């Protein structure tokens, strides 16, 4: 069989030199190899045929969604790979209101899922900053985002996955059953495996009823330290935020410039942007007042956002930090995570390292989860100096993350970029177990080789 | 090394003919073999040494907790096994209020965990009927219980697991981090694996703040069908129960006889026992009234339980159904689960089969999860007739479960009892994947061989 037989439509198949440059990179990684082909399947059977073909020809395969990754999870590193780009498999197939389950193809974008279910009165909680990422990609990295503090991560919303295995067989993992004590939990093994165990072809997602009321609040603080203390007060005192974001003024300024909007608060050096939700208006109002009383001595300003437009603007600014940084500067963004009681210590350490290594650093992140996006600013630095300083900074940073019981990646994945750090921060036995599982399911190292470990 | 060197204390080691009979069975399975030894370690190092010894001597190992299993998961079936009984590893080690994490050994009983955290104002939601089961056993089967409808199952409360692997190495799986995109999810692979991949030696559990208010309600119905309709009304209309149990009069009567207490409602043929919880008294009262209005046309009686004593009595009766059945009669209890929209159809099918196969059947179960405990009554039937009828009944029942998208076990595990049905109800590729994972992690089939698949 030839690739042209499997994908007969020439606009869905690029070979060798015709492969667009975009496929050789993601939002983080440049040192890549030439691929053999890029195929854009529209049907599960085409994926099965592509994987079967790769087995016959002994080729390796990388599945790819929107290419918004930032860990080098989907980039070709060896040369000669076949990339399967699923972004044309982008249909929303069914909303089953009896089981509250949405069935989608892997190339559907997060934003389309959110908008679709919201129109029907439902709610899909996982909310990574990149709304253009695909659900297939979200599953590959167990994406988290803004609302994990209350609602959990992508993993918690996947009921069932159809996957094509490395040998071309199809399997359905998980089910619509709420309880399961029937054999190994293969579904959770595949979620977060960054395309190294199988290619997702169809997903059944759990959706929730949309909470009736919500209210966002901006809290401005004079210092990053005061803001992290504010985070801990909120978490300890039963405010129960649905989202609890923290960002330094330095990060939101990029977003203000990019979006040409202003954050409703302009005081202070660091902000908390928080959303509360509830099915009772009174309950919501009570919790907003409680927060105001709790933090009035600590915050420079507390602004409950009173109109949907203001709320939308504040969140639009938050969501565009990354895009704005990409537009205006050169940088590297991390996604370290630590247990919540070590969050303040971790974030303050990122600033200590700034002095030590001479790299400017700004932070934003999902404070309620202990997940920080530390941004190392390359700015005008020459490449050699950057590589040296960056490495020294990261060595120190990840050692501290490890010391505090944290992990190198909360939601972006390990890819190629964090492989060395994952290995350093794990027990050897853990990496051995992962390798054993990989070899058992993909003995020829057919799917996305060289990633994760 | 000899077993006596590893476990020097003779009351913690039984050899060959001195092994107490209790170790050859659980609450379900009798056709067992003679074991080589039973060891009762008190330290993780003793478990490591026992597993190392088993590797040297080429013996197989079965880890065991309280022996309350009902699927034959921990029974010796081959002969010559070493049983590791962890029930003396029963210390509660630490409650970390900053991360809201409880650290325990595997032999701690569920009831002790619940009582310990409740005294400190916290809440451990998983609530299997058998309060004497150990947390290690709960993890081995991903136990569910009463509150899964709102709070999820054991899996959702395990943050970190220390395990001894089949080769005697120790690994820590999971972490206190709320988000994780750092390699394969080994923790969830081990949870629910029924002791076939590793032996748990220490667990970090997530606990929640105790909800401030709760209220239980009994709803009596004239028929099982009316009760299942009531369940669906409750689930569809936003009542948000924390527990939603259904039982037939026939089951609760055993419990009434055993406990010498009476259910507050004596009307009707089937009951819903429901608990609502909230941090707001008003919210709770509103939802109770809403439920009364919603179901007043359908229920024969609706009784909000007004005192803690009444609530406790009702739940005590519910919790003792299984023990009472064991006391007074011979039976086989199932734990099938179907998607929630097929629950009514499934439960009514169990009654159709009663006529067809001449076996009396009574049902209770976790209605909010689609998880039914169908009880086949052996009563006075002779063994040969029972085996024939039972098999015919189960063949029909599990075919229906499969047709409705359900699973053979919601929370008890597959063990030896449901192996054949799991295989029949799964795709071959799924069982192959499980076997591949098992072989990769336990190539000598050292841990609990012959269980699950």
PDB file of C-alpha atoms in Angstrom, chain B residues 22-23 25-27 40 63-70 74 83-90 106-112 130-138 140:
ATOM      1  CA  UNK B  22      -9.721 -18.147  57.455  1.00  0.00           C
ATOM      2  CA  UNK B  23      -6.879 -17.428  55.056  1.00  0.00           C
ATOM      3  CA  UNK B  25     -11.353 -18.044  51.868  1.00  0.00           C
ATOM      4  CA  UNK B  26     -13.000 -14.650  51.634  1.00  0.00           C
ATOM      5  CA  UNK B  27     -16.686 -13.773  51.780  1.00  0.00           C
ATOM      6  CA  UNK B  40       1.909 -10.610  59.140  1.00  0.00           C
ATOM      7  CA  UNK B  63      -1.447  -9.587  49.719  1.00  0.00           C
ATOM      8  CA  UNK B  64      -4.482  -9.527  51.949  1.00  0.00           C
ATOM      9  CA  UNK B  65      -6.213  -6.994  54.179  1.00  0.00           C
ATOM     10  CA  UNK B  66      -9.296  -7.658  56.281  1.00  0.00           C
ATOM     11  CA  UNK B  67     -10.493 -10.558  54.128  1.00  0.00           C
ATOM     12  CA  UNK B  68     -13.827  -8.871  53.486  1.00  0.00           C
ATOM     13  CA  UNK B  69     -13.539  -9.299  49.706  1.00  0.00           C
ATOM     14  CA  UNK B  70     -16.425 -10.848  47.820  1.00  0.00           C
ATOM     15  CA  UNK B  74      -7.231 -12.649  47.722  1.00  0.00           C
ATOM     16  CA  UNK B  83       0.014 -14.752  51.939  1.00  0.00           C
ATOM     17  CA  UNK B  84       1.080 -11.350  53.232  1.00  0.00           C
ATOM     18  CA  UNK B  85      -1.573 -10.154  55.637  1.00  0.00           C
ATOM     19  CA  UNK B  86      -1.082  -6.410  56.201  1.00  0.00           C
ATOM     20  CA  UNK B  87      -3.666  -5.933  58.898  1.00  0.00           C
ATOM     21  CA  UNK B  88      -1.021  -5.261  61.573  1.00  0.00           C
ATOM     22  CA  UNK B  89       0.297  -2.347  59.512  1.00  0.00           C
ATOM     23  CA  UNK B  90      -2.543  -0.292  60.855  1.00  0.00           C
ATOM     24  CA  UNK B 106      -2.566  -0.192  54.313  1.00  0.00           C
ATOM     25  CA  UNK B 107      -4.079  -2.171  57.194  1.00  0.00           C
ATOM     26  CA  UNK B 108      -6.029   0.741  58.685  1.00  0.00           C
ATOM     27  CA  UNK B 109      -9.745   0.092  58.558  1.00  0.00           C
ATOM     28  CA  UNK B 110     -12.040   2.410  56.660  1.00  0.00           C
ATOM     29  CA  UNK B 111     -14.070   3.131  59.780  1.00  0.00           C
ATOM     30  CA  UNK B 112     -10.979   4.220  61.729  1.00  0.00           C
ATOM     31  CA  UNK B 130     -18.034  -2.761  54.656  1.00  0.00           C
ATOM     32  CA  UNK B 131     -16.520  -0.386  57.209  1.00  0.00           C
ATOM     33  CA  UNK B 132     -14.217  -3.196  58.381  1.00  0.00           C
ATOM     34  CA  UNK B 133     -12.452  -3.361  55.052  1.00  0.00           C
ATOM     35  CA  UNK B 134      -8.894  -1.991  55.014  1.00  0.00           C
ATOM     36  CA  UNK B 135      -7.798   1.011  53.010  1.00  0.00           C
ATOM     37  CA  UNK B 136      -5.282  -1.228  51.218  1.00  0.00           C
ATOM     38  CA  UNK B 137      -8.155  -3.417  50.091  1.00  0.00           C
ATOM     39  CA  UNK B 138     -10.220  -0.371  49.106  1.00  0.00           C
ATOM     40  CA  UNK B 140      -6.907  -2.758  45.391  1.00  0.00           C
TER      41      UNK B 140
END
